[in-house]
PDB file of C-alpha atoms in Angstrom:
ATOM      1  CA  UNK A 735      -2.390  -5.762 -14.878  1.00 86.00           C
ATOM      2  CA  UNK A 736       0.167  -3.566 -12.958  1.00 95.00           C
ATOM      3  CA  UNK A 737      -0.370   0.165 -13.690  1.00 97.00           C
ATOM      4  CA  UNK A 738       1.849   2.733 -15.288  1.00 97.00           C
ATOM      5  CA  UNK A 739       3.067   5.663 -13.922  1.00 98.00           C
ATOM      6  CA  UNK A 740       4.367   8.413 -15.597  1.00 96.00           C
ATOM      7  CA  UNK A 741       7.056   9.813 -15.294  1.00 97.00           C
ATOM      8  CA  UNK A 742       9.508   7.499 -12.935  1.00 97.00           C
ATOM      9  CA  UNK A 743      10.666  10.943 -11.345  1.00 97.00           C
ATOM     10  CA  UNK A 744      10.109  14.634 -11.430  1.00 97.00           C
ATOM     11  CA  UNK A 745      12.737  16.998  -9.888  1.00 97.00           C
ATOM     12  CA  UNK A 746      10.570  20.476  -8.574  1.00 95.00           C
ATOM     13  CA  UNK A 747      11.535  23.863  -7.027  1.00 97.00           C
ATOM     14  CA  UNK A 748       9.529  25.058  -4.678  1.00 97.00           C
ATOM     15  CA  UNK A 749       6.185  26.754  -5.616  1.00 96.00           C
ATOM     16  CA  UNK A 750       6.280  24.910  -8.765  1.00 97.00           C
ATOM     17  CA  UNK A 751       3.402  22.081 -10.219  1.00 96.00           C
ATOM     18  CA  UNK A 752       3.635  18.581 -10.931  1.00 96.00           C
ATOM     19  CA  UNK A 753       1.297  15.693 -12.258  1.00 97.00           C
ATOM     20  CA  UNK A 754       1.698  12.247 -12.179  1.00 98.00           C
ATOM     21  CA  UNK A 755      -0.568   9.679 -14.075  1.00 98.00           C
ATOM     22  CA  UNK A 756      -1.296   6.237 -13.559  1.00 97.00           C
ATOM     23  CA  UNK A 757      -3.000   4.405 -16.320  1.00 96.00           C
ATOM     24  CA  UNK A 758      -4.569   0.814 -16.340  1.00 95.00           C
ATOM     25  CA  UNK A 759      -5.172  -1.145 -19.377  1.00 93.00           C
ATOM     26  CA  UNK A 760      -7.968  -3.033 -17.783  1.00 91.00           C
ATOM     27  CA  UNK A 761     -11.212  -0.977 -16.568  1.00 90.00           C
ATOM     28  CA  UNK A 762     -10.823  -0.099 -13.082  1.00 90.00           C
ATOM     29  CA  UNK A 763     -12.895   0.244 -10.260  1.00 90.00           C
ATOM     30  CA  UNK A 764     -10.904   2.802  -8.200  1.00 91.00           C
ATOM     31  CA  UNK A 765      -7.751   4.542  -7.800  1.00 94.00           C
ATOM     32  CA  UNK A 766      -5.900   5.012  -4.437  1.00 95.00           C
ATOM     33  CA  UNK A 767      -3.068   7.311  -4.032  1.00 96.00           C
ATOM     34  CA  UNK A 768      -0.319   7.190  -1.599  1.00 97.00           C
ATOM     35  CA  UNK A 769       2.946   8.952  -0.688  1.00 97.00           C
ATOM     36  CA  UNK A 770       5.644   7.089   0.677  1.00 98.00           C
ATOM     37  CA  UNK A 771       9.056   8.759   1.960  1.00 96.00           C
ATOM     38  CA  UNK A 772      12.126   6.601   2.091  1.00 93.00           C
ATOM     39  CA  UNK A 773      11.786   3.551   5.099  1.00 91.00           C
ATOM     40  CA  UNK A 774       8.739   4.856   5.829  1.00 95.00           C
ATOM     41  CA  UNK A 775       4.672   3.393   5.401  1.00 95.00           C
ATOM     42  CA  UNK A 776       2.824   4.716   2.520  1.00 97.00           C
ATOM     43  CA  UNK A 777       0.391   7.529   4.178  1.00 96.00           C
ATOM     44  CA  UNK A 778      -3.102   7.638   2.316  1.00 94.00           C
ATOM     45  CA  UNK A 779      -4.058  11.086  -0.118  1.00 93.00           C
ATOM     46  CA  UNK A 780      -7.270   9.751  -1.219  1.00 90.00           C
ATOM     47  CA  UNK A 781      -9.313   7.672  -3.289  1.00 90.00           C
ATOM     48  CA  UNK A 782     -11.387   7.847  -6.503  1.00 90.00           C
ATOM     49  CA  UNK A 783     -14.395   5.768  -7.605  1.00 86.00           C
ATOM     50  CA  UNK A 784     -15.271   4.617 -11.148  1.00 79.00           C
ATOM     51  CA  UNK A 785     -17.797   6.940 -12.652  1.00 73.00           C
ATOM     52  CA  UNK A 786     -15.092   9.766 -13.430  1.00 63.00           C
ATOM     53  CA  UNK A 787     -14.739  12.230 -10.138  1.00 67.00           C
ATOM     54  CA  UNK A 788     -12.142  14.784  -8.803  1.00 65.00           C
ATOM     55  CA  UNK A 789     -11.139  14.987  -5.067  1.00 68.00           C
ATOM     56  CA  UNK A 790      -9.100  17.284  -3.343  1.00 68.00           C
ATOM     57  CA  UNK A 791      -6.514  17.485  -0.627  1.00 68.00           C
ATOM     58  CA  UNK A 792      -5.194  20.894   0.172  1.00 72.00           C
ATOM     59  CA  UNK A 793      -3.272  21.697  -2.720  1.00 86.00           C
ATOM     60  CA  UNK A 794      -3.010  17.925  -4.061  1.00 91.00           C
ATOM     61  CA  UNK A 795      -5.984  17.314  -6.176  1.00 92.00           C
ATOM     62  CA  UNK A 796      -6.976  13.984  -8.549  1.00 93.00           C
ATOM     63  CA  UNK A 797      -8.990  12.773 -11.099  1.00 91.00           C
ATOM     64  CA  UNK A 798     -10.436   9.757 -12.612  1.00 91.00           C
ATOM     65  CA  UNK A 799     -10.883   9.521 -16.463  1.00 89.00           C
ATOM     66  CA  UNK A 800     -13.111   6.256 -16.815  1.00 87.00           C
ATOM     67  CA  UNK A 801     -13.191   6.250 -20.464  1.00 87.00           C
ATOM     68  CA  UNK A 802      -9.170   6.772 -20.408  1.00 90.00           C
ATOM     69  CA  UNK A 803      -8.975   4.179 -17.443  1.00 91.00           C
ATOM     70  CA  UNK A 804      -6.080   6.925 -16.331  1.00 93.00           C
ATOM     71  CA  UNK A 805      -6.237   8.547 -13.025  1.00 94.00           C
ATOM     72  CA  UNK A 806      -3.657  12.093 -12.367  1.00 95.00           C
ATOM     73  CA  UNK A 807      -2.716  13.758  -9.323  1.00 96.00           C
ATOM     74  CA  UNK A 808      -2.216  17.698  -9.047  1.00 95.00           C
ATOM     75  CA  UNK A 809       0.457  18.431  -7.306  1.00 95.00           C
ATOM     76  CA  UNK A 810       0.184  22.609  -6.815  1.00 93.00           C
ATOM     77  CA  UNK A 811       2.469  25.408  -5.441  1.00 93.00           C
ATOM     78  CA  UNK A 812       4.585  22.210  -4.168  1.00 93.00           C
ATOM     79  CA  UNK A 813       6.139  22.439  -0.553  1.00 94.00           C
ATOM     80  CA  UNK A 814       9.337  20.603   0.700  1.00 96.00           C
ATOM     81  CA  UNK A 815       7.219  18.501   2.529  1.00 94.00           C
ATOM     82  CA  UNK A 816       5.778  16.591  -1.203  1.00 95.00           C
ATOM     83  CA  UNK A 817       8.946  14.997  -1.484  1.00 97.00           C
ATOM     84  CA  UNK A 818       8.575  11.240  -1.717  1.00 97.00           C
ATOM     85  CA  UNK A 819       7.543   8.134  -3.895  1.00 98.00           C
ATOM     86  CA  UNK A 820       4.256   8.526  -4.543  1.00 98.00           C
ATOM     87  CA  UNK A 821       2.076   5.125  -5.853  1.00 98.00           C
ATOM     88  CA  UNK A 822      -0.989   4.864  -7.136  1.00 97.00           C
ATOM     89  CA  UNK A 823      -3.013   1.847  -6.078  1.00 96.00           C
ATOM     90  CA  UNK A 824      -5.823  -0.247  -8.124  1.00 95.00           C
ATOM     91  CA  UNK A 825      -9.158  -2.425  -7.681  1.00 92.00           C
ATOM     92  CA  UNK A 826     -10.422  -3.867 -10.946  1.00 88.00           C
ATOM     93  CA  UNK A 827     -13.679  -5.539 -10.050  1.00 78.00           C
ATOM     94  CA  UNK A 828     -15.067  -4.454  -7.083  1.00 78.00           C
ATOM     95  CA  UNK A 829     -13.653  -2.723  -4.087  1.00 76.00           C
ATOM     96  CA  UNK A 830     -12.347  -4.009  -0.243  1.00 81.00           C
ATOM     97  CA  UNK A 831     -10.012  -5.804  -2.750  1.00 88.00           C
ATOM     98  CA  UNK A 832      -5.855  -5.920  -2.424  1.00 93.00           C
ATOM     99  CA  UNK A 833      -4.369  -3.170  -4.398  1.00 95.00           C
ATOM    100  CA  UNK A 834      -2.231  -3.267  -7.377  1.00 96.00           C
ATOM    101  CA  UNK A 835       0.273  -0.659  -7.296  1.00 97.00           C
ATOM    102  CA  UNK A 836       2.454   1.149  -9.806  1.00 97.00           C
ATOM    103  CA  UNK A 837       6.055   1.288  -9.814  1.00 97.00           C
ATOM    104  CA  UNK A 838       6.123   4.591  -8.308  1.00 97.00           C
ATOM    105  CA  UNK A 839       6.840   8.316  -9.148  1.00 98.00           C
ATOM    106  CA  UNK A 840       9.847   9.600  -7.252  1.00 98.00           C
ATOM    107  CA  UNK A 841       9.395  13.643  -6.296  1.00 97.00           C
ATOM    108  CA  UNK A 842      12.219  15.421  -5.461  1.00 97.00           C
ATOM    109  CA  UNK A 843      11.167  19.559  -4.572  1.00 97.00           C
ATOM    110  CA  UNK A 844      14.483  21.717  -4.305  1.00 96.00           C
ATOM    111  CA  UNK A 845      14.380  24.808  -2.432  1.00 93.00           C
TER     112      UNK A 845
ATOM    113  CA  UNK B1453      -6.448   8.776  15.954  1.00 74.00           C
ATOM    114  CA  UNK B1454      -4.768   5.036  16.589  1.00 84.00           C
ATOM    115  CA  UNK B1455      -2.695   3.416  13.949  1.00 94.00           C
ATOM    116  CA  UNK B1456      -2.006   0.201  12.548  1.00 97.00           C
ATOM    117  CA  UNK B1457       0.761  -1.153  14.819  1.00 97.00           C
ATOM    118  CA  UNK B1458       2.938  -3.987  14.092  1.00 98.00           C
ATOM    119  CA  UNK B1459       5.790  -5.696  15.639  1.00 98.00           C
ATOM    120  CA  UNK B1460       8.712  -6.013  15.871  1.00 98.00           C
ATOM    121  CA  UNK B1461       9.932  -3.345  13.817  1.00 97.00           C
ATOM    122  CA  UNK B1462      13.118  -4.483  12.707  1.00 98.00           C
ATOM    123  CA  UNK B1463      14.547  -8.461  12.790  1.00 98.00           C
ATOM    124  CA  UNK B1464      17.365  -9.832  11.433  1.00 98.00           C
ATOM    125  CA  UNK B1465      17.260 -13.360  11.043  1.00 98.00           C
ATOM    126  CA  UNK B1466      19.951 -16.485   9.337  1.00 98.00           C
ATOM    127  CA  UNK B1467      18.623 -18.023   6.505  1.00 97.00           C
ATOM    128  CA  UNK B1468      16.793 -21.546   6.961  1.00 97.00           C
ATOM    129  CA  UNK B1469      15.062 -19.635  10.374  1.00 98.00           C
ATOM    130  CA  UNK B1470      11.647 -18.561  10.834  1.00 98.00           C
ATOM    131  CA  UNK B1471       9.987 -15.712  12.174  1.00 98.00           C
ATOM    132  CA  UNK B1472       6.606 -14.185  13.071  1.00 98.00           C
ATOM    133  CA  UNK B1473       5.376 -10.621  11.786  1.00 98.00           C
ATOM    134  CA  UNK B1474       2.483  -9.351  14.009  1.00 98.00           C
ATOM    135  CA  UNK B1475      -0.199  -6.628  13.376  1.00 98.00           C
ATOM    136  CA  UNK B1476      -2.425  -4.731  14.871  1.00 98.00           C
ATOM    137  CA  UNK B1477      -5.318  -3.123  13.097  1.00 96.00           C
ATOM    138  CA  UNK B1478      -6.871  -0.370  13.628  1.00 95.00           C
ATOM    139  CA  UNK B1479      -9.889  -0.561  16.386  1.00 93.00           C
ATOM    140  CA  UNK B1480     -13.005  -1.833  14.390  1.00 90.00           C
ATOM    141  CA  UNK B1481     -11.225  -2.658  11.048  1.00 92.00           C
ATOM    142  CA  UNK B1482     -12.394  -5.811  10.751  1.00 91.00           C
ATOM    143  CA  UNK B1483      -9.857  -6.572   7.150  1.00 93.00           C
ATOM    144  CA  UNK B1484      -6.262  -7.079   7.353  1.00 96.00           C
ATOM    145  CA  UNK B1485      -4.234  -6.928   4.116  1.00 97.00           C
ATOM    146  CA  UNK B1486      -0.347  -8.030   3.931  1.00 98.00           C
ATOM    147  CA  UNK B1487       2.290  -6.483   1.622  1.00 98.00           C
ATOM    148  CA  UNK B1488       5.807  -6.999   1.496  1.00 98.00           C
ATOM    149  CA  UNK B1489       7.940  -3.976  -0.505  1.00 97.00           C
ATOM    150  CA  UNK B1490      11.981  -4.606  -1.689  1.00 95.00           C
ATOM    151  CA  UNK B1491      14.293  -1.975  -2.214  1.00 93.00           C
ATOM    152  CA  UNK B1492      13.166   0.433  -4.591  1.00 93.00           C
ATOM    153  CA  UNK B1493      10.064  -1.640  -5.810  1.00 96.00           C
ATOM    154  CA  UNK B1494       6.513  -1.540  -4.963  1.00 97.00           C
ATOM    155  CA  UNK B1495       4.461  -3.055  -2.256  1.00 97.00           C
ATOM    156  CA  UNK B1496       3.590  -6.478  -3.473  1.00 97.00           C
ATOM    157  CA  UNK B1497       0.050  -8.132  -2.118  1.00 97.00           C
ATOM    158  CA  UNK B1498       0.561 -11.031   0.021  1.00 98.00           C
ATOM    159  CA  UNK B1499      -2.611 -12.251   1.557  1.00 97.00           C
ATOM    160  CA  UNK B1500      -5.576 -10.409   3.461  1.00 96.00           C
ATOM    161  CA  UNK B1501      -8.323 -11.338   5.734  1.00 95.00           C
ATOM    162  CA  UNK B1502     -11.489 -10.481   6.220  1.00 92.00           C
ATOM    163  CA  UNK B1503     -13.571 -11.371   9.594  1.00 91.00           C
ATOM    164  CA  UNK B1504     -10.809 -14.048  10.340  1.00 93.00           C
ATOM    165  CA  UNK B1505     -11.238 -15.617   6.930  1.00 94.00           C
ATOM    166  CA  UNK B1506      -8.704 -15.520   4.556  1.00 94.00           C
ATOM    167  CA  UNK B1507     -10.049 -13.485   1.462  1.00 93.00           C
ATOM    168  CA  UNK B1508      -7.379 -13.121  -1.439  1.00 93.00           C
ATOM    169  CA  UNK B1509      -4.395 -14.437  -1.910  1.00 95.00           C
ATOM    170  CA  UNK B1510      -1.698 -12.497  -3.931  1.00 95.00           C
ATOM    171  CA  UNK B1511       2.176 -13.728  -4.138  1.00 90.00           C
ATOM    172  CA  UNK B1512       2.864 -15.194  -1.344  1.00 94.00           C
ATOM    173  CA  UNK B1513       4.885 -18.459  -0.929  1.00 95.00           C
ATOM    174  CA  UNK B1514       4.237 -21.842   0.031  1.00 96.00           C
ATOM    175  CA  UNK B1515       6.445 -21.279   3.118  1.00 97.00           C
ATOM    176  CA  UNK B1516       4.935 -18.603   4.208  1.00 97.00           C
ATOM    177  CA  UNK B1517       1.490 -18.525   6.468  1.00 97.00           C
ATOM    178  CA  UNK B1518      -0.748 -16.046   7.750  1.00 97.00           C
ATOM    179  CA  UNK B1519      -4.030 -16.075  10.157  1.00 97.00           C
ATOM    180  CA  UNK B1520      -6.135 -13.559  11.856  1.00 97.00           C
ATOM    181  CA  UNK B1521      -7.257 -13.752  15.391  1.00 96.00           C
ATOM    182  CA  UNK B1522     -10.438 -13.202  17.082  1.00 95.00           C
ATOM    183  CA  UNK B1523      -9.143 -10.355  18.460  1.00 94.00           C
ATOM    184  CA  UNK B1524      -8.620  -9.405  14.337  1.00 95.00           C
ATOM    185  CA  UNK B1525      -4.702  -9.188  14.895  1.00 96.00           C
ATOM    186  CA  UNK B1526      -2.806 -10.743  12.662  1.00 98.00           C
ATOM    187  CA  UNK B1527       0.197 -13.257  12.223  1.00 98.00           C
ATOM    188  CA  UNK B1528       2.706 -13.440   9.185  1.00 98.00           C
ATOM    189  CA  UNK B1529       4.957 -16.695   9.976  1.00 98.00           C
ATOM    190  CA  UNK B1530       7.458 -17.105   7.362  1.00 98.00           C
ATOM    191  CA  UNK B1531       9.378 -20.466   7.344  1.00 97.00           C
ATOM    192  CA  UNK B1532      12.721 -21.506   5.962  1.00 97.00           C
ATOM    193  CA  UNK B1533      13.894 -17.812   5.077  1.00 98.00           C
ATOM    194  CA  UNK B1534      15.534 -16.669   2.052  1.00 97.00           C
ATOM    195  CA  UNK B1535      18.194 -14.348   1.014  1.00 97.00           C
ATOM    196  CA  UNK B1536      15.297 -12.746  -0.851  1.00 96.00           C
ATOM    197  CA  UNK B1537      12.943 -12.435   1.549  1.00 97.00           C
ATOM    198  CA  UNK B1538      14.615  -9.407   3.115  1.00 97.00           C
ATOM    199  CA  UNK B1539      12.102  -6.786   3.185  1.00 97.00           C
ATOM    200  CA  UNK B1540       9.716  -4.609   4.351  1.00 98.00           C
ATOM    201  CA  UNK B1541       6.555  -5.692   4.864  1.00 98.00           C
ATOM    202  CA  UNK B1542       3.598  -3.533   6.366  1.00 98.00           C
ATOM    203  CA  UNK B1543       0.055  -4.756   7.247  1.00 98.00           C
ATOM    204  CA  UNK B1544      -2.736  -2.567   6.230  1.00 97.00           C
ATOM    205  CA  UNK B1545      -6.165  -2.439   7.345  1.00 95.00           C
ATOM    206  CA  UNK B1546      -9.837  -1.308   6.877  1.00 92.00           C
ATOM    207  CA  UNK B1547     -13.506  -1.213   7.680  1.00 88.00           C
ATOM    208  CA  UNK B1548     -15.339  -3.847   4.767  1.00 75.00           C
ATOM    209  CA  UNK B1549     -17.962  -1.643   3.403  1.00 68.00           C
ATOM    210  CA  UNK B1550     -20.506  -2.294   1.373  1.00 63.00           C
ATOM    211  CA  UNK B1551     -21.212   0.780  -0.250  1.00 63.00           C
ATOM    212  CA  UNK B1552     -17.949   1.159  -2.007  1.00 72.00           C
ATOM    213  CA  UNK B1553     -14.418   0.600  -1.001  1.00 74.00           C
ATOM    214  CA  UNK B1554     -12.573   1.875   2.132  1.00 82.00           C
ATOM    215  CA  UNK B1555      -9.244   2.984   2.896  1.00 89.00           C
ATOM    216  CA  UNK B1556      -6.113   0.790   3.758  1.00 94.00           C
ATOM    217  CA  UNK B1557      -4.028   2.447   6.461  1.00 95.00           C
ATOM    218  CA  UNK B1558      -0.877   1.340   6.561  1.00 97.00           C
ATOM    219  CA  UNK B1559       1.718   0.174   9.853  1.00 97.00           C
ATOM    220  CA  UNK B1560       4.777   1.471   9.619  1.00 97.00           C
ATOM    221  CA  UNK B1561       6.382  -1.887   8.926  1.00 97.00           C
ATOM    222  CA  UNK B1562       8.778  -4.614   9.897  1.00 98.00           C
ATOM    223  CA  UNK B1563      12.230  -4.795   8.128  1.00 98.00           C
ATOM    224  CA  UNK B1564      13.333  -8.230   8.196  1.00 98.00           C
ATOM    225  CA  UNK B1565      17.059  -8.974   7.029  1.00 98.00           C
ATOM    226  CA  UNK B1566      17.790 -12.263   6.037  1.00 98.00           C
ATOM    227  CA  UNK B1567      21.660 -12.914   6.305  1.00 96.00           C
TER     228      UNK B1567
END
């Protein structure tokens, strides 16, 4: 029940867009998304609920396709700072629940 | 704001050893989640707690044992160590909620090396 991410890693200049999607083949109850650099903790972007919703974080944005059970995350205009692992995390049934997390997108930006 | 703290931050340990992970949650998080991440994997669910009750249970192995305190810190102890234990492991925590589901903040980890 581990979720996919696509792609395994994205190479970007500076200024330039990205998305990553994580897809589940069981229904899911939310989506967590995390960025992790190298040694360090995963730091929290947000969250999305079941019932299909978009949130934003300055110019890193998600959404939540229920009927696709696929979640992506907008990465816009992208800084140096983006660069990291980022992981999507899952809750199936309910939430307060361990997360599941994908294998990870590795994001490179270049100047 | 204060963070999930956990100590020590780095151990190195012989194999057959033990040792003790400690965390601190954030003030009024009442859950406590534990993941341990390998090189260039994912972070893998060990076991969580909720009010100093053990909740779920992910992969964690029989030598390995965890409690939370009535203070809501929490204890990894990890018995007989393995070459493959060596990892990182971070304790997360949150505020149960009953409305939907809350955040898991993450510690910055300890990196244990089993040699």
């Amino acid at each position: 029940q581990q979720p996919v991410q696509s792609p395994q890693a994205v190479i970007l200049r500076e200024g330039e867009d990205a998305v990553i999607n994580c897809s589940s083949s069981k229904a899911l109850y939310s989506v967590h998304w995390y960025r992790q650099k190298h040694g360090e903790a995963p730091v929290f972007l947000m969250i999305l609920l079941k019932g299909g919703e978009q949130k934003g974080h300055e110019k890193i944005s998600a959404s939540f396709n229920e009927k696709k059970q696929q979640s992506s995350l907008y990465l816009t205009a992208s800084q140096l700072s983006y660069s990291g692992t980022y992981f999507c995390g899952t809750e199936i049934d309910s939430g307060n629940t361990p997360l599941v997390f994908g294998k990870g997108t590795r994001l490179s930006v270049i100047a | 704001a204060a963070g999930v703290i956990q100590s020590p931050r780095h151990l190195i340990k012989e194999k057959r050893e033990t040792a003790t992970l400690k965390c601190y949650p954030i003030p009024r998080h009442d859950t406590v989640y534990w993941y341990q991440q390998g090189p260039g994997q994912d972070p893998q669910f060990l076991i969580s707690f909720y009010e100093k009750m053990q909740s779920d249970k992910g992969s964690i192995p029989d030598r390995f044992s965890a409690q939370q305190f009535s203070d809501y810190h929490s204890e990894l102890n990890m018995s007989s160590l393995e070459l493959g234990d060596s990892a990182l492991y971070f304790c997360a925590s949150s505020a149960w909620t009953s409305a939907y589901t809350d955040t898991q903040y993450f510690g910055p980890g300890t990196r244990l090396t089993v040699l």
